[in-house]
CSV table of C-alpha atoms in Angstrom, one decimal:
chain,number,residue,atom,x,y,z
A,1,UNK,CA,28.7,-2.8,111.0
A,2,UNK,CA,29.5,-3.1,107.3
A,3,UNK,CA,32.1,-5.8,106.7
A,4,UNK,CA,33.9,-7.0,103.6
A,5,UNK,CA,33.3,-10.7,103.2
A,6,UNK,CA,34.4,-13.4,100.8
A,7,UNK,CA,32.1,-16.4,100.3
A,8,UNK,CA,33.9,-19.5,98.9
A,9,UNK,CA,31.5,-21.9,97.1
A,10,UNK,CA,29.2,-19.0,96.2
A,11,UNK,CA,27.4,-20.8,93.4
A,12,UNK,CA,26.4,-23.8,95.5
A,13,UNK,CA,23.0,-24.2,97.2
A,14,UNK,CA,24.2,-23.0,100.6
A,15,UNK,CA,26.8,-20.5,99.3
A,16,UNK,CA,24.2,-18.7,97.1
A,17,UNK,CA,21.8,-18.3,100.0
A,18,UNK,CA,24.7,-17.0,102.2
A,19,UNK,CA,25.6,-14.4,99.6
A,20,UNK,CA,22.0,-13.3,99.3
A,21,UNK,CA,21.5,-13.1,103.1
A,22,UNK,CA,24.8,-11.1,103.6
A,23,UNK,CA,24.2,-8.7,100.6
A,24,UNK,CA,21.4,-7.0,102.6
A,25,UNK,CA,23.9,-5.2,104.7
A,26,UNK,CA,27.5,-6.2,103.9
A,27,UNK,CA,29.9,-6.1,101.0
A,28,UNK,CA,30.1,-9.6,99.6
A,29,UNK,CA,32.6,-11.1,97.2
A,30,UNK,CA,31.3,-14.5,95.8
A,31,UNK,CA,34.0,-16.9,94.7
A,32,UNK,CA,34.0,-20.4,93.3
A,33,UNK,CA,35.8,-22.8,91.0
A,34,UNK,CA,34.2,-20.9,88.1
A,35,UNK,CA,34.9,-17.3,89.3
A,36,UNK,CA,37.8,-15.0,88.4
A,37,UNK,CA,40.0,-15.4,90.4
A,38,UNK,CA,39.2,-19.1,90.6
A,39,UNK,CA,39.1,-20.5,94.1
A,40,UNK,CA,39.2,-24.3,94.3
A,41,UNK,CA,39.3,-25.4,98.0
A,42,UNK,CA,41.0,-28.7,96.9
A,43,UNK,CA,43.9,-26.7,95.5
A,44,UNK,CA,46.0,-24.8,98.2
A,45,UNK,CA,47.6,-22.6,95.5
A,46,UNK,CA,44.3,-21.1,94.6
A,47,UNK,CA,43.6,-20.4,98.3
A,48,UNK,CA,47.0,-18.6,98.6
A,49,UNK,CA,46.2,-16.6,95.5
A,50,UNK,CA,42.8,-15.7,96.8
A,51,UNK,CA,44.2,-14.2,100.1
A,52,UNK,CA,46.8,-12.4,98.0
A,53,UNK,CA,44.1,-10.9,95.8
A,54,UNK,CA,41.9,-9.8,98.6
A,55,UNK,CA,44.1,-8.6,101.5
A,56,UNK,CA,42.5,-7.5,104.8
A,57,UNK,CA,39.1,-9.2,104.4
A,58,UNK,CA,36.9,-8.9,107.5
A,59,UNK,CA,35.5,-12.4,107.0
A,60,UNK,CA,35.7,-15.5,104.9
A,61,UNK,CA,32.9,-18.0,104.8
A,62,UNK,CA,33.4,-21.3,103.1
A,63,UNK,CA,30.5,-23.5,101.8
A,64,UNK,CA,32.7,-25.5,99.5
A,65,UNK,CA,34.3,-29.0,99.6
A,66,UNK,CA,33.3,-32.5,98.6
A,67,UNK,CA,33.2,-35.8,100.3
A,68,UNK,CA,32.2,-39.3,99.2
A,69,UNK,CA,29.0,-40.8,100.3
A,70,UNK,CA,29.3,-44.6,99.9
A,71,UNK,CA,28.7,-47.8,101.8
A,72,UNK,CA,31.5,-48.7,104.1
A,73,UNK,CA,32.2,-52.0,102.2
A,74,UNK,CA,32.6,-50.1,98.9
A,75,UNK,CA,34.7,-47.2,100.3
A,76,UNK,CA,38.1,-47.2,98.5
A,77,UNK,CA,41.2,-45.6,99.9
A,78,UNK,CA,41.0,-43.0,97.1
A,79,UNK,CA,37.4,-42.1,98.2
A,80,UNK,CA,38.7,-41.3,101.7
A,81,UNK,CA,41.7,-39.5,100.2
A,82,UNK,CA,39.6,-37.3,98.0
A,83,UNK,CA,37.2,-36.5,100.9
A,84,UNK,CA,40.2,-35.6,103.1
A,85,UNK,CA,41.8,-33.5,100.4
A,86,UNK,CA,38.7,-31.5,99.6
A,87,UNK,CA,36.2,-30.8,102.4
A,88,UNK,CA,38.6,-31.4,105.3
A,89,UNK,CA,42.1,-30.2,104.3
A,90,UNK,CA,40.7,-27.6,101.9
A,91,UNK,CA,38.9,-25.9,104.8
A,92,UNK,CA,41.8,-26.5,107.2
A,93,UNK,CA,44.1,-24.7,104.6
A,94,UNK,CA,41.6,-21.9,104.3
A,95,UNK,CA,41.8,-21.4,108.1
A,96,UNK,CA,45.6,-21.8,108.3
A,97,UNK,CA,46.4,-19.4,105.5
A,98,UNK,CA,43.7,-17.0,106.7
A,99,UNK,CA,45.5,-16.6,110.0
A,100,UNK,CA,48.0,-14.2,108.4
A,101,UNK,CA,45.6,-12.7,105.9
A,102,UNK,CA,42.2,-11.9,107.4
A,103,UNK,CA,41.9,-8.4,109.1
A,104,UNK,CA,42.3,-8.0,112.9
A,105,UNK,CA,39.2,-9.2,114.8
A,106,UNK,CA,38.0,-10.9,111.6
A,107,UNK,CA,36.0,-14.1,111.3
A,108,UNK,CA,36.5,-17.4,109.4
A,109,UNK,CA,33.5,-19.7,109.1
A,110,UNK,CA,33.7,-23.2,107.6
A,111,UNK,CA,31.1,-25.8,106.9
A,112,UNK,CA,31.1,-29.3,108.5
A,113,UNK,CA,27.8,-31.3,108.7
A,114,UNK,CA,25.5,-33.3,110.8
A,115,UNK,CA,27.2,-36.7,110.1
A,116,UNK,CA,30.0,-35.8,112.5
A,117,UNK,CA,27.7,-36.5,115.5
A,118,UNK,CA,24.7,-38.2,113.8
A,119,UNK,CA,26.1,-40.9,111.6
A,120,UNK,CA,24.2,-42.9,109.1
A,121,UNK,CA,25.0,-45.8,106.8
A,122,UNK,CA,27.0,-44.7,103.8
A,123,UNK,CA,28.3,-41.6,105.6
A,124,UNK,CA,31.5,-42.9,107.2
A,125,UNK,CA,33.9,-40.9,105.0
A,126,UNK,CA,31.9,-37.7,105.6
A,127,UNK,CA,31.7,-38.4,109.3
A,128,UNK,CA,35.5,-38.6,109.4
A,129,UNK,CA,35.8,-35.4,107.5
A,130,UNK,CA,33.2,-33.4,109.4
A,131,UNK,CA,34.4,-34.7,112.8
A,132,UNK,CA,38.0,-33.9,112.0
A,133,UNK,CA,37.1,-30.4,110.8
A,134,UNK,CA,35.0,-29.6,113.9
A,135,UNK,CA,37.8,-30.7,116.3
A,136,UNK,CA,40.3,-28.7,114.3
A,137,UNK,CA,38.1,-25.6,114.5
A,138,UNK,CA,37.7,-26.0,118.3
A,139,UNK,CA,41.5,-26.3,118.7
A,140,UNK,CA,42.6,-23.7,116.1
A,141,UNK,CA,40.4,-21.0,117.7
A,142,UNK,CA,42.5,-21.3,120.9
A,143,UNK,CA,45.6,-20.1,119.0
A,144,UNK,CA,44.1,-17.7,116.5
A,145,UNK,CA,46.1,-14.5,116.4
A,146,UNK,CA,44.9,-10.9,116.4
A,147,UNK,CA,41.5,-11.6,117.8
A,148,UNK,CA,40.4,-13.7,114.8
A,149,UNK,CA,37.4,-15.9,115.4
A,150,UNK,CA,37.1,-19.4,113.9
A,151,UNK,CA,33.8,-21.3,113.8
A,152,UNK,CA,32.0,-24.0,111.9
A,153,UNK,CA,28.4,-24.3,110.9
A,154,UNK,CA,27.2,-27.9,110.9
A,155,UNK,CA,24.2,-28.1,108.6
A,156,UNK,CA,21.7,-30.9,108.6
A,157,UNK,CA,20.1,-32.0,105.3
A,158,UNK,CA,19.2,-29.0,103.1
A,159,UNK,CA,15.7,-29.0,101.7
A,160,UNK,CA,16.8,-27.9,98.2
A,161,UNK,CA,19.5,-30.7,98.1
A,162,UNK,CA,17.0,-33.3,99.2
A,163,UNK,CA,14.5,-32.2,96.5
A,164,UNK,CA,17.3,-32.4,93.9
A,165,UNK,CA,18.1,-36.0,95.1
A,166,UNK,CA,14.4,-37.0,94.9
A,167,UNK,CA,14.3,-37.4,98.7
A,168,UNK,CA,11.4,-36.5,101.0
A,169,UNK,CA,12.5,-32.9,101.7
A,170,UNK,CA,10.0,-32.3,104.6
A,171,UNK,CA,12.6,-32.7,107.3
A,172,UNK,CA,15.2,-30.5,105.4
A,173,UNK,CA,16.2,-27.0,106.3
A,174,UNK,CA,15.6,-24.4,103.6
A,175,UNK,CA,18.9,-22.9,102.4
A,176,UNK,CA,17.6,-19.4,103.2
A,177,UNK,CA,17.1,-20.4,106.9
A,178,UNK,CA,20.5,-22.1,107.0
A,179,UNK,CA,22.1,-18.9,105.7
A,180,UNK,CA,20.8,-17.0,108.7
A,181,UNK,CA,22.9,-19.2,110.9
A,182,UNK,CA,26.1,-18.2,109.1
A,183,UNK,CA,25.1,-14.6,109.4
A,184,UNK,CA,24.4,-15.0,113.1
A,185,UNK,CA,27.9,-16.5,113.6
A,186,UNK,CA,29.5,-13.8,111.5
A,187,UNK,CA,27.7,-11.0,113.5
A,188,UNK,CA,28.2,-12.7,116.8
A,189,UNK,CA,31.2,-12.9,119.1
A,190,UNK,CA,31.8,-16.6,119.6
A,191,UNK,CA,34.9,-18.5,118.6
A,192,UNK,CA,35.8,-22.2,118.5
A,193,UNK,CA,32.2,-23.2,118.2
A,194,UNK,CA,30.4,-25.6,116.0
A,195,UNK,CA,26.8,-24.4,115.4
A,196,UNK,CA,24.2,-27.0,114.3
A,197,UNK,CA,21.4,-26.0,112.0
B,1,UNK,CA,35.6,-66.4,127.4
B,2,UNK,CA,39.1,-66.9,126.1
B,3,UNK,CA,39.6,-64.8,123.0
B,4,UNK,CA,42.5,-64.5,120.6
B,5,UNK,CA,43.6,-60.9,120.4
B,6,UNK,CA,46.2,-59.0,118.5
B,7,UNK,CA,47.6,-55.8,120.1
B,8,UNK,CA,49.2,-53.4,117.6
B,9,UNK,CA,51.7,-51.0,119.2
B,10,UNK,CA,52.4,-53.6,121.8
B,11,UNK,CA,55.8,-52.1,122.9
B,12,UNK,CA,54.4,-48.6,123.6
B,13,UNK,CA,53.4,-47.4,127.1
B,14,UNK,CA,49.7,-48.1,126.6
B,15,UNK,CA,50.1,-51.1,124.4
B,16,UNK,CA,52.4,-52.9,126.9
B,17,UNK,CA,49.9,-52.3,129.7
B,18,UNK,CA,47.1,-53.7,127.5
B,19,UNK,CA,49.1,-56.8,126.7
B,20,UNK,CA,49.7,-57.4,130.4
B,21,UNK,CA,46.1,-56.8,131.4
B,22,UNK,CA,44.8,-59.1,128.7
B,23,UNK,CA,47.3,-61.9,129.3
B,24,UNK,CA,45.6,-62.7,132.6
B,25,UNK,CA,42.8,-64.5,130.8
B,26,UNK,CA,43.2,-64.3,127.0
B,27,UNK,CA,45.6,-65.3,124.3
B,28,UNK,CA,47.5,-62.2,123.2
B,29,UNK,CA,49.7,-61.6,120.2
B,30,UNK,CA,51.7,-58.4,120.6
B,31,UNK,CA,52.8,-56.7,117.4
B,32,UNK,CA,54.7,-53.5,116.5
B,33,UNK,CA,57.1,-52.0,114.0
B,34,UNK,CA,59.8,-54.1,115.6
B,35,UNK,CA,57.9,-57.5,115.7
B,36,UNK,CA,57.9,-60.3,113.2
B,37,UNK,CA,55.7,-59.9,111.3
B,38,UNK,CA,56.3,-56.2,111.4
B,39,UNK,CA,53.1,-54.1,111.7
B,40,UNK,CA,53.5,-50.4,110.9
B,41,UNK,CA,50.1,-48.7,111.1
B,42,UNK,CA,51.4,-46.0,108.7
B,43,UNK,CA,51.9,-48.7,106.0
B,44,UNK,CA,48.7,-50.3,104.7
B,45,UNK,CA,50.6,-53.2,103.2
B,46,UNK,CA,51.8,-54.3,106.6
B,47,UNK,CA,48.2,-54.2,107.9
B,48,UNK,CA,47.0,-56.4,105.0
B,49,UNK,CA,49.9,-58.8,105.7
B,50,UNK,CA,49.0,-58.9,109.4
B,51,UNK,CA,45.4,-59.9,108.7
B,52,UNK,CA,46.7,-62.5,106.3
B,53,UNK,CA,49.1,-63.9,108.9
B,54,UNK,CA,46.5,-64.1,111.6
B,55,UNK,CA,43.1,-65.1,110.1
B,56,UNK,CA,40.1,-65.2,112.3
B,57,UNK,CA,41.2,-63.2,115.2
B,58,UNK,CA,38.6,-62.5,117.8
B,59,UNK,CA,39.8,-59.0,118.5
B,60,UNK,CA,42.3,-56.4,117.4
B,61,UNK,CA,43.3,-53.5,119.7
B,62,UNK,CA,45.4,-50.7,118.3
B,63,UNK,CA,47.5,-48.4,120.5
B,64,UNK,CA,49.8,-47.2,117.7
B,65,UNK,CA,49.9,-44.1,115.5
B,66,UNK,CA,51.6,-40.8,115.7
B,67,UNK,CA,50.6,-37.2,115.3
B,68,UNK,CA,52.4,-33.9,115.5
B,69,UNK,CA,52.1,-31.6,118.5
B,70,UNK,CA,53.0,-28.1,117.4
B,71,UNK,CA,51.8,-24.5,117.7
B,72,UNK,CA,49.2,-23.7,115.0
B,73,UNK,CA,51.5,-21.0,113.6
B,74,UNK,CA,54.3,-23.5,113.0
B,75,UNK,CA,52.1,-26.3,111.7
B,76,UNK,CA,53.3,-27.2,108.2
B,77,UNK,CA,51.2,-29.1,105.6
B,78,UNK,CA,53.6,-32.0,106.0
B,79,UNK,CA,52.9,-32.2,109.8
B,80,UNK,CA,49.2,-32.5,109.1
B,81,UNK,CA,49.8,-35.0,106.3
B,82,UNK,CA,51.9,-37.2,108.6
B,83,UNK,CA,49.4,-37.1,111.4
B,84,UNK,CA,46.6,-38.0,109.0
B,85,UNK,CA,48.6,-40.8,107.4
B,86,UNK,CA,49.6,-42.3,110.8
B,87,UNK,CA,47.2,-42.1,113.7
B,88,UNK,CA,44.0,-41.4,111.6
B,89,UNK,CA,44.3,-43.3,108.3
B,90,UNK,CA,46.4,-46.0,109.8
B,91,UNK,CA,43.6,-46.9,112.3
B,92,UNK,CA,40.9,-46.3,109.7
B,93,UNK,CA,42.7,-48.9,107.5
B,94,UNK,CA,43.0,-51.3,110.4
B,95,UNK,CA,39.2,-51.0,110.8
B,96,UNK,CA,38.4,-51.2,107.0
B,97,UNK,CA,40.6,-54.2,106.4
B,98,UNK,CA,39.5,-55.9,109.6
B,99,UNK,CA,35.9,-55.9,108.4
B,100,UNK,CA,36.6,-58.9,106.2
B,101,UNK,CA,39.2,-60.6,108.5
B,102,UNK,CA,38.2,-60.5,112.1
B,103,UNK,CA,36.1,-63.4,113.3
B,104,UNK,CA,32.3,-63.2,113.4
B,105,UNK,CA,31.1,-61.2,116.5
B,106,UNK,CA,34.7,-59.9,117.0
B,107,UNK,CA,35.9,-56.6,118.2
B,108,UNK,CA,38.2,-53.8,116.9
B,109,UNK,CA,39.3,-51.1,119.3
B,110,UNK,CA,41.3,-48.1,118.2
B,111,UNK,CA,42.8,-45.3,120.2
B,112,UNK,CA,41.9,-41.6,119.8
B,113,UNK,CA,42.6,-39.1,122.6
B,114,UNK,CA,41.2,-36.3,124.7
B,115,UNK,CA,42.2,-33.5,122.3
B,116,UNK,CA,39.2,-34.4,120.1
B,117,UNK,CA,36.8,-32.8,122.6
B,118,UNK,CA,39.2,-31.0,125.0
B,119,UNK,CA,41.5,-28.9,122.8
B,120,UNK,CA,44.7,-27.2,124.0
B,121,UNK,CA,47.2,-24.9,122.3
B,122,UNK,CA,49.6,-26.9,120.2
B,123,UNK,CA,47.1,-29.7,119.7
B,124,UNK,CA,45.2,-28.7,116.6
B,125,UNK,CA,46.6,-31.5,114.3
B,126,UNK,CA,45.9,-34.1,117.0
B,127,UNK,CA,42.4,-32.7,117.6
B,128,UNK,CA,41.8,-33.1,113.9
B,129,UNK,CA,43.1,-36.7,113.9
B,130,UNK,CA,41.3,-37.8,117.0
B,131,UNK,CA,38.0,-36.0,116.1
B,132,UNK,CA,38.0,-37.6,112.6
B,133,UNK,CA,38.8,-41.0,114.0
B,134,UNK,CA,36.0,-40.9,116.6
B,135,UNK,CA,33.4,-39.8,114.1
B,136,UNK,CA,34.5,-42.6,111.7
B,137,UNK,CA,34.2,-45.2,114.5
B,138,UNK,CA,30.7,-44.0,115.3
B,139,UNK,CA,29.7,-44.2,111.6
B,140,UNK,CA,31.6,-47.4,110.6
B,141,UNK,CA,30.0,-49.4,113.5
B,142,UNK,CA,26.6,-48.9,111.9
B,143,UNK,CA,27.7,-50.8,108.8
B,144,UNK,CA,30.0,-53.4,110.4
B,145,UNK,CA,29.2,-56.9,109.0
B,146,UNK,CA,28.9,-60.2,110.9
B,147,UNK,CA,28.2,-58.6,114.3
B,148,UNK,CA,31.7,-57.0,114.5
B,149,UNK,CA,32.0,-54.3,117.1
B,150,UNK,CA,34.0,-51.2,116.5
B,151,UNK,CA,34.9,-48.8,119.3
B,152,UNK,CA,37.5,-46.2,120.3
B,153,UNK,CA,39.2,-45.5,123.7
B,154,UNK,CA,40.0,-41.8,124.1
B,155,UNK,CA,42.8,-41.6,126.7
B,156,UNK,CA,43.6,-38.5,128.6
B,157,UNK,CA,47.2,-37.8,129.5
B,158,UNK,CA,49.0,-41.0,130.6
B,159,UNK,CA,51.0,-40.7,133.9
B,160,UNK,CA,54.1,-42.5,132.5
B,161,UNK,CA,54.2,-40.3,129.4
B,162,UNK,CA,53.9,-37.2,131.5
B,163,UNK,CA,56.8,-38.4,133.7
B,164,UNK,CA,58.9,-39.1,130.6
B,165,UNK,CA,58.2,-35.6,129.3
B,166,UNK,CA,59.1,-34.0,132.6
B,167,UNK,CA,55.6,-32.8,133.2
B,168,UNK,CA,53.7,-32.8,136.5
B,169,UNK,CA,52.2,-36.3,136.3
B,170,UNK,CA,49.7,-36.1,139.2
B,171,UNK,CA,46.7,-35.5,136.9
B,172,UNK,CA,47.7,-38.4,134.6
B,173,UNK,CA,46.1,-41.8,134.4
B,174,UNK,CA,48.5,-44.7,135.1
B,175,UNK,CA,48.8,-47.0,132.0
B,176,UNK,CA,47.7,-50.0,134.0
B,177,UNK,CA,44.4,-48.2,134.9
B,178,UNK,CA,43.9,-47.1,131.2
B,179,UNK,CA,44.5,-50.7,130.1
B,180,UNK,CA,41.5,-51.8,132.1
B,181,UNK,CA,39.3,-49.5,130.0
B,182,UNK,CA,40.3,-51.4,126.8
B,183,UNK,CA,39.6,-54.7,128.5
B,184,UNK,CA,36.2,-53.4,129.6
B,185,UNK,CA,35.4,-52.5,126.0
B,186,UNK,CA,36.7,-55.8,124.7
B,187,UNK,CA,34.6,-57.8,127.2
B,188,UNK,CA,31.6,-55.6,126.9
B,189,UNK,CA,28.9,-55.5,124.2
B,190,UNK,CA,28.9,-51.9,123.0
B,191,UNK,CA,29.6,-50.8,119.5
B,192,UNK,CA,30.2,-47.4,117.9
B,193,UNK,CA,31.2,-45.8,121.2
B,194,UNK,CA,34.1,-43.6,122.2
B,195,UNK,CA,35.1,-44.3,125.8
B,196,UNK,CA,37.0,-41.6,127.7
B,197,UNK,CA,39.6,-42.6,130.3
């Protein structure tokens, strides 16, 4: 089935791969902080404007949102605040505002991450953000109107990101493989799930 | 072993039961928004003042913090904000500031709740808060200095609360039984765990 999908964070490593994977058989609109219209997940006004500009989308996939990676002892209140504001509340707002905007039977997919369940030193703010988002997705799906489906993909470390950071990328998942998981959730029937990579 | 413990939220249904259970063999300081010194989990300044007033505590147990229970369609940004500020960030701050204040080998126990993993309609803000807190506890425990232990208790519905709300309280756990779980975590050796009731 051809569906009309917006991908938020379309210029990032994951977002770009999702756009490419979807473009094979769907109509994809790629949006980011640099696109026109500009969509900045940290700024609720741009989310509202986005839904206004693209009424009746069949699906919205978000691969945007930042969080601070820092040792617990160095974690400042403003680091936690920023992480909440961006990756957590940004995607919560995308879901909330999408409830009235996405087409009947449509799908909203957000991005959490492996630190929710597999913590590591330096990751406490991101664990909080990902854990909060995943629990919200499971709950919000119960009350989604008009058959909307709400899910999260929880990626592990992405190969291309590890390479860019100078890490050993051998355990990483290539962005192209990860993108297939988003496509699977989009084309599937599940709701309220968190799908690991 | 006799330990010196502060219980935050000591006048609530759960907090009162924890104080009673601990008083059998420990030294307990009960604190709340109405105590002197006043400890309001929503206000980081009162948390700092609390640690200043009671240096070298062996343990801190928190059963304080609010969150909004409301249908997803009615959930306003300020409801999510308040829930984050109180039950989530309040307890995150209690942990963060406790890292430098609680005695070596001491214990910090916070309270999440069953909605993190068992969502229900109306509970999406609390799911977010509890899920974020549980993930933070698992992560922060990895970096806790000086042998500090950090854990969460995740209570189901409390019998006394259900009675007060006019609900059928038969599936609820009595506060006195729940308090024993906190005592078990306090007197145990685990860290980074989330213990259901």
